[in-house]
mmCIF file of C-alpha atoms and ligand atoms in Angstrom:
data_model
loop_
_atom_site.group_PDB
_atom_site.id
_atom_site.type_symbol
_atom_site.label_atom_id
_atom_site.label_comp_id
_atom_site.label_asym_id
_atom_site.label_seq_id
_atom_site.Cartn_x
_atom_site.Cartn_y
_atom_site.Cartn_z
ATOM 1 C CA UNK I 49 101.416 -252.365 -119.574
ATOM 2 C CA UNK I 50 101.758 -248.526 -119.906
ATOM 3 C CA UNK I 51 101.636 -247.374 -116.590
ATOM 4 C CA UNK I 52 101.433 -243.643 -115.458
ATOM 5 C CA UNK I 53 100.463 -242.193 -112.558
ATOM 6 C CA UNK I 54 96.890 -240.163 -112.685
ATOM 7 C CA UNK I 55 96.508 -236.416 -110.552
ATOM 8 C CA UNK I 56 93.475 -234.759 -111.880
ATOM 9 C CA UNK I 57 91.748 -233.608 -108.759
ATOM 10 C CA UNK I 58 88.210 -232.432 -108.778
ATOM 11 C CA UNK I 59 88.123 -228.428 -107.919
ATOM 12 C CA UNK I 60 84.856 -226.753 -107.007
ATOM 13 C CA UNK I 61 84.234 -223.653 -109.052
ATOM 14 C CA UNK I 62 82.761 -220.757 -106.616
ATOM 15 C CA UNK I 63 81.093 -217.606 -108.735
ATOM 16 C CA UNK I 64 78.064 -216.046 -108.188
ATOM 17 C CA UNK I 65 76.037 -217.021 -110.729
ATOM 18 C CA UNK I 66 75.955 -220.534 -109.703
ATOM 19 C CA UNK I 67 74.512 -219.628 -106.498
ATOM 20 C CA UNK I 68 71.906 -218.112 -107.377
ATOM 21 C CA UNK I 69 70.954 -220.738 -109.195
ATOM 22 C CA UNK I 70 71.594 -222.711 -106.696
ATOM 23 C CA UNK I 71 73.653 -225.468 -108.384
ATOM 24 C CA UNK I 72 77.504 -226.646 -107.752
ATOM 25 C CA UNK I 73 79.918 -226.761 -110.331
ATOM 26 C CA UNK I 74 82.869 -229.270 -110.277
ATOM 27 C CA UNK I 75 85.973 -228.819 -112.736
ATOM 28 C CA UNK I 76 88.613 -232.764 -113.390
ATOM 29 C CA UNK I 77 91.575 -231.107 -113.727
ATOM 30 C CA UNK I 78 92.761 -233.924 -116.537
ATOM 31 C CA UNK I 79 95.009 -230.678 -117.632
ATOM 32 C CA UNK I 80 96.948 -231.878 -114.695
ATOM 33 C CA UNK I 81 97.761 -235.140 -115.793
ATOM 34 C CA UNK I 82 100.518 -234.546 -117.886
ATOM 35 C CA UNK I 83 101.801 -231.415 -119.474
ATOM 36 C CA UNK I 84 102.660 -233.043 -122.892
ATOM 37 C CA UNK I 85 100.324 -236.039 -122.617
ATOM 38 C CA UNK I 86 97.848 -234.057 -121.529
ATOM 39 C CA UNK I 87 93.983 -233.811 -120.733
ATOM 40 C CA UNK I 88 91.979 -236.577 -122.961
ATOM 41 C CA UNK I 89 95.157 -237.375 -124.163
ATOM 42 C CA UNK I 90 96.734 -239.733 -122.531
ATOM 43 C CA UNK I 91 93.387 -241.933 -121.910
ATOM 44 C CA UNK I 92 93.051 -242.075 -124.959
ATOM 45 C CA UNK I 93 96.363 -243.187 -125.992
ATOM 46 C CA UNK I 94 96.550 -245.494 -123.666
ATOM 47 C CA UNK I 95 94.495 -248.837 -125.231
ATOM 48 C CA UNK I 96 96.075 -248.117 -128.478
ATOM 49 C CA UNK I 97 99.599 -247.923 -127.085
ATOM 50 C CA UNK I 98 98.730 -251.527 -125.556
ATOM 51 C CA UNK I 99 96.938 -252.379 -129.323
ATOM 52 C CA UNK I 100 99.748 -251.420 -131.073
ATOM 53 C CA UNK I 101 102.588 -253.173 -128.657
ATOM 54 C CA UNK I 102 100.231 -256.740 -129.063
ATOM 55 C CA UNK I 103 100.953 -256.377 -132.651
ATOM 56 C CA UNK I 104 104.713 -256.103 -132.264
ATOM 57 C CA UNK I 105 104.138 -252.197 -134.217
ATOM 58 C CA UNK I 106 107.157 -250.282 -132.888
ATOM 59 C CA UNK I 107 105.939 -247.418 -134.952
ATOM 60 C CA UNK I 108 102.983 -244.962 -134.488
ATOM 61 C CA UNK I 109 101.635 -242.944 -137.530
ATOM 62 C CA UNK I 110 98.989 -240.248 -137.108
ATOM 63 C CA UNK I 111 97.580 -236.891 -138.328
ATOM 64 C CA UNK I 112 96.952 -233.662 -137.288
ATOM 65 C CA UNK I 113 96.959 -229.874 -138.113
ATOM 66 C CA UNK I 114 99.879 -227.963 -137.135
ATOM 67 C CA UNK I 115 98.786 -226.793 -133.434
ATOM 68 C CA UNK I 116 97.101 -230.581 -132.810
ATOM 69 C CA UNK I 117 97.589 -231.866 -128.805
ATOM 70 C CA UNK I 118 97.156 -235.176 -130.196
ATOM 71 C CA UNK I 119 100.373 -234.722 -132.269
ATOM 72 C CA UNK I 120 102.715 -233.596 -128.629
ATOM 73 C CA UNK I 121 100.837 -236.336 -126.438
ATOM 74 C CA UNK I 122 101.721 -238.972 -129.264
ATOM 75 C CA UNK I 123 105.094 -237.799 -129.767
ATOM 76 C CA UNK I 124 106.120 -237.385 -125.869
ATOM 77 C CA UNK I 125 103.927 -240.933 -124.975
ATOM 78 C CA UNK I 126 106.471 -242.663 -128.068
ATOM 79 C CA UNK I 127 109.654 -240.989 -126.450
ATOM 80 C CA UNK I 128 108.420 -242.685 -122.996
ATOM 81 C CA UNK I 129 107.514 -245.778 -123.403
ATOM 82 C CA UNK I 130 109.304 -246.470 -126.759
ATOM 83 C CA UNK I 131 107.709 -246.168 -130.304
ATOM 84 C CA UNK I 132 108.984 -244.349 -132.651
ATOM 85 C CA UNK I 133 106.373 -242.078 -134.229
ATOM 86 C CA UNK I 134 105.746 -239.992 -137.278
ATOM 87 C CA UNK I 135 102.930 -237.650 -138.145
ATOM 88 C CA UNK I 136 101.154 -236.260 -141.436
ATOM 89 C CA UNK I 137 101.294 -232.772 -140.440
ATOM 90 C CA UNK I 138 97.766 -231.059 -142.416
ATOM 91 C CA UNK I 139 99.104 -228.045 -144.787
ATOM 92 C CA UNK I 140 102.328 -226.202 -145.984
ATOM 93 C CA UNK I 141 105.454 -226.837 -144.109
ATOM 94 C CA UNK I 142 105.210 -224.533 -141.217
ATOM 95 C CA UNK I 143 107.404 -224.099 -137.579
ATOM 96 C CA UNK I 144 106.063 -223.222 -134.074
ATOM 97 C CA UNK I 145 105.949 -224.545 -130.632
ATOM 98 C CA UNK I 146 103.875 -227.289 -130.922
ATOM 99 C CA UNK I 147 105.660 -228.744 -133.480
ATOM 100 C CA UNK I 148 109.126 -227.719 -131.937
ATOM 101 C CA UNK I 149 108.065 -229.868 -129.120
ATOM 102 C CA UNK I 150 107.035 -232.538 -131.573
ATOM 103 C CA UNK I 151 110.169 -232.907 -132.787
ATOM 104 C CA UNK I 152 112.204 -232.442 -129.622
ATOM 105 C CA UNK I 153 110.477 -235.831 -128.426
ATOM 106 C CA UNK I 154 111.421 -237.593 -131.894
ATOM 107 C CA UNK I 155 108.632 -237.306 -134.168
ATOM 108 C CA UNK I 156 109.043 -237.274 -137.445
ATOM 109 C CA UNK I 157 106.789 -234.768 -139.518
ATOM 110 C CA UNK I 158 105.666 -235.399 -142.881
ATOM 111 C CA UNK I 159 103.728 -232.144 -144.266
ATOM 112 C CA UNK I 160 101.242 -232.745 -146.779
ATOM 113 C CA UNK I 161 98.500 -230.500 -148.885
ATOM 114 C CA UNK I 162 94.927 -230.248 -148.220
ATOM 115 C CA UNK I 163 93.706 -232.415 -150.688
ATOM 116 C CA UNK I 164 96.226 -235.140 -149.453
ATOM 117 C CA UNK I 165 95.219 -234.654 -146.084
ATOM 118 C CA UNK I 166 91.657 -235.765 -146.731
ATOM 119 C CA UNK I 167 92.141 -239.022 -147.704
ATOM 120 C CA UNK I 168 94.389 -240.119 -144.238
ATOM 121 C CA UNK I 169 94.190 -243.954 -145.006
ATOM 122 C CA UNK I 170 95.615 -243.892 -148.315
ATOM 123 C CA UNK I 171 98.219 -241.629 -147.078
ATOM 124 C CA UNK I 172 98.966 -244.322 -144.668
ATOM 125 C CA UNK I 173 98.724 -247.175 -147.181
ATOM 126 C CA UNK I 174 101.106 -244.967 -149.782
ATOM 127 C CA UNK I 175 103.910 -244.741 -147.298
ATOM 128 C CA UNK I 176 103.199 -247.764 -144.616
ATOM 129 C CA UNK I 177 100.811 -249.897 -146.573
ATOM 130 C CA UNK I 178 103.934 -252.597 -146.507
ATOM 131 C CA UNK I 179 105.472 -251.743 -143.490
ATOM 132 C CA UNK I 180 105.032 -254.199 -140.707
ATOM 133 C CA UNK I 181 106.114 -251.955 -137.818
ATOM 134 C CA UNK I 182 103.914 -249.031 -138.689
ATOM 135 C CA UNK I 183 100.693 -248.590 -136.311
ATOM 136 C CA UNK I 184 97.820 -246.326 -137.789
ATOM 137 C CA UNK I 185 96.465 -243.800 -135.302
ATOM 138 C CA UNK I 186 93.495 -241.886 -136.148
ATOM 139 C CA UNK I 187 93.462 -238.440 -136.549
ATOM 140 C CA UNK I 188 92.598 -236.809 -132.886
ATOM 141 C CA UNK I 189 93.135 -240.591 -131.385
ATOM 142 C CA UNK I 190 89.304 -241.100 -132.428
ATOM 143 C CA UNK I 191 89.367 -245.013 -131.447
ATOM 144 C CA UNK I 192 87.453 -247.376 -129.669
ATOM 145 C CA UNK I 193 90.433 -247.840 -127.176
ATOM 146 C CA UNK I 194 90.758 -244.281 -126.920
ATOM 147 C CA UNK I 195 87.128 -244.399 -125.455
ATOM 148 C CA UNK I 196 87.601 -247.658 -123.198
ATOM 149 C CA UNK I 197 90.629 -245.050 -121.719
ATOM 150 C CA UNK I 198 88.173 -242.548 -121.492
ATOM 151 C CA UNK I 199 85.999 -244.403 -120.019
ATOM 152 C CA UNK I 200 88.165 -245.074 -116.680
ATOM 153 C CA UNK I 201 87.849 -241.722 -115.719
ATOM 154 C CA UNK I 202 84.590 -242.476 -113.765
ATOM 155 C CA UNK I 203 86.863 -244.833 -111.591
ATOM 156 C CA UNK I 204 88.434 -241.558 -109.936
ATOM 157 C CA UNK I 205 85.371 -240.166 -109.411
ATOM 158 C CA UNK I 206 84.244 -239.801 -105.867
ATOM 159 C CA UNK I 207 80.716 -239.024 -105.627
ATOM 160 C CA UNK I 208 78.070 -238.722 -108.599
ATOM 161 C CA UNK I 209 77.373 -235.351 -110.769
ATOM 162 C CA UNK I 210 73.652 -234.872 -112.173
ATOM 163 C CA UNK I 211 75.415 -233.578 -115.208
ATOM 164 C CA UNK I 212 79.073 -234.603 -116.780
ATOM 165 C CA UNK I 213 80.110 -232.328 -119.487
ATOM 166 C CA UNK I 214 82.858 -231.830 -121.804
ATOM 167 C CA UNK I 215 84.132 -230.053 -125.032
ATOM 168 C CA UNK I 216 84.272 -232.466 -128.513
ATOM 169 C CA UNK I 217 86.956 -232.442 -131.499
ATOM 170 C CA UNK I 218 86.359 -236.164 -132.336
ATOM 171 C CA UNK I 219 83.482 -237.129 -129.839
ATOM 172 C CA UNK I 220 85.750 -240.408 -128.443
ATOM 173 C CA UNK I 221 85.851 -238.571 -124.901
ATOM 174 C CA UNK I 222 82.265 -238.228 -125.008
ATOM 175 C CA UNK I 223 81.994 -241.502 -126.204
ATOM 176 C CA UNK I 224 84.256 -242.921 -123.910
ATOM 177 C CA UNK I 225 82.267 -241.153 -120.584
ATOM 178 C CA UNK I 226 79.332 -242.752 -121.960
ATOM 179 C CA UNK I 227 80.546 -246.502 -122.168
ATOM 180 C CA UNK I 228 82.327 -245.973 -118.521
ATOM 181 C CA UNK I 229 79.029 -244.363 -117.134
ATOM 182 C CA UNK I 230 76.561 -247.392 -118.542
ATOM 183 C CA UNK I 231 79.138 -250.124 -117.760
ATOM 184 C CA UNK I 232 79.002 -249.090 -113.916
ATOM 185 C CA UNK I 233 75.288 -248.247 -114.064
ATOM 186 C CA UNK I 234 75.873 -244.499 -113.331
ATOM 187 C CA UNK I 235 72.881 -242.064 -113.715
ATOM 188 C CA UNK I 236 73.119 -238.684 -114.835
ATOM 189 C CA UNK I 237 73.150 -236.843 -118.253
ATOM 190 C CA UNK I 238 76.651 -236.395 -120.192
ATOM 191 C CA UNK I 239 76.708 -233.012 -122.210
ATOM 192 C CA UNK I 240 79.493 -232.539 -125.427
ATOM 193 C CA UNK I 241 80.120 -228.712 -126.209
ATOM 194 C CA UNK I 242 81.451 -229.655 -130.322
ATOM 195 C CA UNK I 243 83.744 -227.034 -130.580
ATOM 196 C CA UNK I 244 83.705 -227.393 -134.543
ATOM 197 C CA UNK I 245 80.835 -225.726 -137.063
ATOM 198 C CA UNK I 246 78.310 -228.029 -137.464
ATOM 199 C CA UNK I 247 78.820 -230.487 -134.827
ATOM 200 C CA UNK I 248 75.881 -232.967 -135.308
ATOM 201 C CA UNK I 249 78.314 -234.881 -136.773
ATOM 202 C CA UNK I 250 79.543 -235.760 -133.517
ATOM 203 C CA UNK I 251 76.145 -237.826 -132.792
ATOM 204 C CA UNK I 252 77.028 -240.181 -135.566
ATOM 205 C CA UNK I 253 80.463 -239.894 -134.563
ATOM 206 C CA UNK I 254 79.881 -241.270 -131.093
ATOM 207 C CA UNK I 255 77.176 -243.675 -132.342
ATOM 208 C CA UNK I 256 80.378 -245.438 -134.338
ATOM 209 C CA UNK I 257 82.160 -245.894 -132.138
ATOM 210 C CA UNK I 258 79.999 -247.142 -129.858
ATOM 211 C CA UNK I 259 77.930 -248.821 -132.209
ATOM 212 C CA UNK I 260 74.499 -248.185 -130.613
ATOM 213 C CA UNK I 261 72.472 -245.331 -131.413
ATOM 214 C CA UNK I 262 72.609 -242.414 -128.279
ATOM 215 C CA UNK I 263 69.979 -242.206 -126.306
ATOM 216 C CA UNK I 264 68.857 -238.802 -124.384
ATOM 217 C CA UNK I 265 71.124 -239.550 -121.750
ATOM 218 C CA UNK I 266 73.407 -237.721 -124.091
ATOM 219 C CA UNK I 267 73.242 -233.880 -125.208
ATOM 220 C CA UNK I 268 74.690 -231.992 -127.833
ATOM 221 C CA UNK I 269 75.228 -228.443 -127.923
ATOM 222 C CA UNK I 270 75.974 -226.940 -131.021
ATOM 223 C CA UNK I 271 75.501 -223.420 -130.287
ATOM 224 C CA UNK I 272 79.550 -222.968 -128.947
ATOM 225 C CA UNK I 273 81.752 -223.161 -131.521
ATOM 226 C CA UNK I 274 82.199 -219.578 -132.309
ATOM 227 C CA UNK I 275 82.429 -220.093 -135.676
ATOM 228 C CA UNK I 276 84.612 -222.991 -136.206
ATOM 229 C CA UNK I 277 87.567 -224.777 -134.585
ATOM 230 C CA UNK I 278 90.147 -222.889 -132.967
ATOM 231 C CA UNK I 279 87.939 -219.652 -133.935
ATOM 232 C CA UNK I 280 87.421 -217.601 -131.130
ATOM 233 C CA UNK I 281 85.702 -213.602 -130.507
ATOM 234 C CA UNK I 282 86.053 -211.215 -128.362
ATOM 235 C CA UNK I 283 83.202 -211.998 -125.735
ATOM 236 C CA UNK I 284 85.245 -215.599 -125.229
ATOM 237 C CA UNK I 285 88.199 -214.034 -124.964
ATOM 238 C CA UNK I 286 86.789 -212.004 -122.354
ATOM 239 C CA UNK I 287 85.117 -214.510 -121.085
ATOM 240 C CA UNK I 288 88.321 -217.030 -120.728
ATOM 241 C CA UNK I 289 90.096 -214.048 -119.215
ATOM 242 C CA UNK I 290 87.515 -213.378 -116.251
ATOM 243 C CA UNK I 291 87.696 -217.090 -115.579
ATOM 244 C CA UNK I 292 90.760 -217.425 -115.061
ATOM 245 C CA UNK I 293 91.249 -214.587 -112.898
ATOM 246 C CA UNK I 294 88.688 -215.273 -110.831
ATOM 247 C CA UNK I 295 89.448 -219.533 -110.422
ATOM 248 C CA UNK I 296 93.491 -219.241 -110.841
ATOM 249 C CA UNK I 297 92.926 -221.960 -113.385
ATOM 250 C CA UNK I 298 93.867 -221.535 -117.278
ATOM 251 C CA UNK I 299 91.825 -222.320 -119.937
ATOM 252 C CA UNK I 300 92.546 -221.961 -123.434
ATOM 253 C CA UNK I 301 89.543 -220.955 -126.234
ATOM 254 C CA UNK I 302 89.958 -224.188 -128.543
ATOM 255 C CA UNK I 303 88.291 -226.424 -126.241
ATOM 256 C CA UNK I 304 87.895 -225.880 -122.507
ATOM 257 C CA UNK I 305 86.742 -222.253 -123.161
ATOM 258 C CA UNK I 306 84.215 -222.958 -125.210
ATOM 259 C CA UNK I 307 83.158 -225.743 -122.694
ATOM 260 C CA UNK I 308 83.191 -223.534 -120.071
ATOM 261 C CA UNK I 309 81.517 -220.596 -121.660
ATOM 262 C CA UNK I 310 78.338 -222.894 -123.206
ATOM 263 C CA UNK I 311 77.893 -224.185 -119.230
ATOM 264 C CA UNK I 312 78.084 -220.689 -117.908
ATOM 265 C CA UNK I 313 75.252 -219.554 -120.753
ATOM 266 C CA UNK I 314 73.383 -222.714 -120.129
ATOM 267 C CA UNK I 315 73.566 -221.835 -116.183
ATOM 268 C CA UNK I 316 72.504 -218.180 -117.007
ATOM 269 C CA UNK I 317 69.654 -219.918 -118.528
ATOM 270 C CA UNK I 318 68.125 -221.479 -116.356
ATOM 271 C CA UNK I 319 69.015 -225.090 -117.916
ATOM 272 C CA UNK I 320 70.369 -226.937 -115.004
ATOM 273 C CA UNK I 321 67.234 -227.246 -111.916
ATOM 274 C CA UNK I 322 68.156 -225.763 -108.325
ATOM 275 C CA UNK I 323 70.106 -228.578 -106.482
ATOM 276 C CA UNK I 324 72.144 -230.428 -109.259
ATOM 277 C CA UNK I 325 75.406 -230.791 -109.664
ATOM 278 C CA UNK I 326 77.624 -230.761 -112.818
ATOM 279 C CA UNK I 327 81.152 -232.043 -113.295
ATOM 280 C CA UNK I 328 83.147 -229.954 -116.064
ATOM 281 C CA UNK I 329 86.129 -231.864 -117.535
ATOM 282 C CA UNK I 330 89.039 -230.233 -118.325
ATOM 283 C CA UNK I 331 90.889 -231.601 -121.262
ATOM 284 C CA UNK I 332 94.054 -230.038 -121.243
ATOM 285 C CA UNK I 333 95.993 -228.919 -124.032
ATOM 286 C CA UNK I 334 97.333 -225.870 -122.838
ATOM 287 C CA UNK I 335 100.622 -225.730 -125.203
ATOM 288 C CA UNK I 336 98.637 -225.173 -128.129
ATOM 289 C CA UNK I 337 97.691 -221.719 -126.697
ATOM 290 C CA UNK I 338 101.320 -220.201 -127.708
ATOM 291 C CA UNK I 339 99.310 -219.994 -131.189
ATOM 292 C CA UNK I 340 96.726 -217.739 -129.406
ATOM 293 C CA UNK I 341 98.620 -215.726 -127.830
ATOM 294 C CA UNK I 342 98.418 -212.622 -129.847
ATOM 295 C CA UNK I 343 94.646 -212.551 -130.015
ATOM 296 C CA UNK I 344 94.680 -213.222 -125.942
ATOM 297 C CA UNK I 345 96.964 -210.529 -125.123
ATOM 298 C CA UNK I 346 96.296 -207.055 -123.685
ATOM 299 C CA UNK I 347 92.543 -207.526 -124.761
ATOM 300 C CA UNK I 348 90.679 -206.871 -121.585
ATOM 301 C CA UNK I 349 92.162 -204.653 -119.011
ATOM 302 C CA UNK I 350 89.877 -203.088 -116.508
HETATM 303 C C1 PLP B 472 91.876 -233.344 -128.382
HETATM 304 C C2 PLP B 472 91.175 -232.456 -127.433
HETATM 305 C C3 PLP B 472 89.784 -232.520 -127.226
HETATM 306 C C4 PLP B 472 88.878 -233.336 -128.113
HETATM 307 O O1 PLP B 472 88.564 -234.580 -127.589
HETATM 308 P P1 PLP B 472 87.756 -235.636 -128.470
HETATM 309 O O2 PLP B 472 87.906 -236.887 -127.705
HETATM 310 O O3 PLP B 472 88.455 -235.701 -129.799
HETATM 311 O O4 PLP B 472 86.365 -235.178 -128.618
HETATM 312 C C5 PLP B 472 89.234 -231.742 -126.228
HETATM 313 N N1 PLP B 472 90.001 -230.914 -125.487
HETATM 314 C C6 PLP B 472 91.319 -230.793 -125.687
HETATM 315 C C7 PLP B 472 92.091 -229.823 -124.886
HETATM 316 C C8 PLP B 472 91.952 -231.554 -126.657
HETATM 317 O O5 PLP B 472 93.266 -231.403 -126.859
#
């Protein structure tokens, strides 16, 4: 029903710690699909787009802090294919790109406090509990359709990766690589980098969703988050600016960074044997690096 054309390529990654160690590292460019609707986002919008047009909702309601990708690839995705769309924007009315971009593709953006924030449904059921047009959308798109889209990334997928990692907000892309990967009886191990404090919670997360506790086909680490979301240092900074010197592809620190940096320390390790191979996914979302830009700039010159 929503149809859009898919270009995430696979790109080999050549540095010289991965051979020595003898392994090959794969990046999905899913940062190419879309540069609004981008990364996880669209595959994850795309089930609940179809969810909420079976139910005649013209009208998509979700959440998100002020720099949120979910927020731009729900707003463009309405403008394209025809919902209008609100969002309850976390915290004191504020301005910047993201949400300049939100609002250029029609969204509506309700700020609210903190304390408001927390409770999401009742927001929804204060301001849309009657409203017959009004489709809820999870914070982050966490949804079982958002992992059934998720899932269909293994269908672009030309050979098979030992290991399949990527970075976790809400865990539904991990999720969703899991349900694809069992449903076609791949093997391998799927890795999630949480990129918040504390990110055990994405276990139960994931188990929610999927309603099945995880087996040890899947691995957290929850060493990466540098403190917390969207907090970065200086040694990922440097990190993310080596990277993408040396690939010509950009990653930002919120999510891919940290993804990349925890596989590059895990590598350095010794984690992954001699002879596998391991499939990085990048998710996208690099808009919501205007907000970064002053702690990226001029940092590392050699
Ligand atoms: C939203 C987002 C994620 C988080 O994905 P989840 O499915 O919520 O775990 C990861 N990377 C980027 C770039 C994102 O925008």
């Amino acid at each position: 029903m929503f149809a859009m054309d898919i270009h995430s390529p696979v790109h080999a990654l050549d540095f010289q710690l991965f051979r020595e160690k003898q392994i090959r590292v794969y990046m999905k460019r899913d940062d190419m699909i879309h540069p609004f609707i981008s990364g996880n986002k669209w595959r994850k919008l795309k089930y609940t787009l179809q969810a909420a047009r079976a139910q005649n909702r013209t009208h998509l309601v979700t959440f998100g802090g002020a720099w949120s990708n979910h927020l731009l690839a729900t707003a463009c995705a309405g403008a394209r294919f025809g919902f209008k769309t609100t969002a309850f924007v976390r915290g004191e009315a504020v301005s910047n790109f993201q949400l300049s971009l939100c609002r250029l593709f029609g969204m509506e953006l309700r700020f609210v406090d903190r304390s408001a924030y927390r409770d999401k449904y009742a927001l929804f059921d204060q301001y849309y509990g009657e409203n017959e047009q009004a489709y809820c959308i999870d914070e982050g798109g966490y949804s079982v359709e958002g992992a059934r889209g998720c899932a269909e990334l293994f269908d672009e997928l030309d050979q098979q990766y030992d290991h399949i990692c990527c970075a976790c907000g809400t865990g539904t892309t991990l999720a969703g690589l899991y349900l694809g990967k069992t449903a076609r009886g791949i093997p391998g191990q799927l890795h999630g980098i949480p990129v918040l404090a504390g990110g055990g919670f994405i276990r139960k997360s994931v188990e929610d969703l999927l309603q099945q506790p995880l087996g040890d086909d899947i691995v957290l680490h929850t060493d990466y988050h540098f403190g917390g979301y969207a907090k970065t240092s200086p040694q990922l900074n440097a990190f993310i600016h080596q990277f993408c010197r040396r690939t010509g592809i950009l990653i930002e620190p919120v999510y891919t960074g940290k993804l990349c940096y925890g596989v590059f320390d895990l590598a350095r390790q010794g984690y992954f044997q001699p002879g596998t191979s391991i499939l990085l996914i990048h998710t996208g979302g690099l808009t919501g690096m205007a907000g970064l830009h002053d702690r990226l700039e001029h940092r590392h010159t050699e």
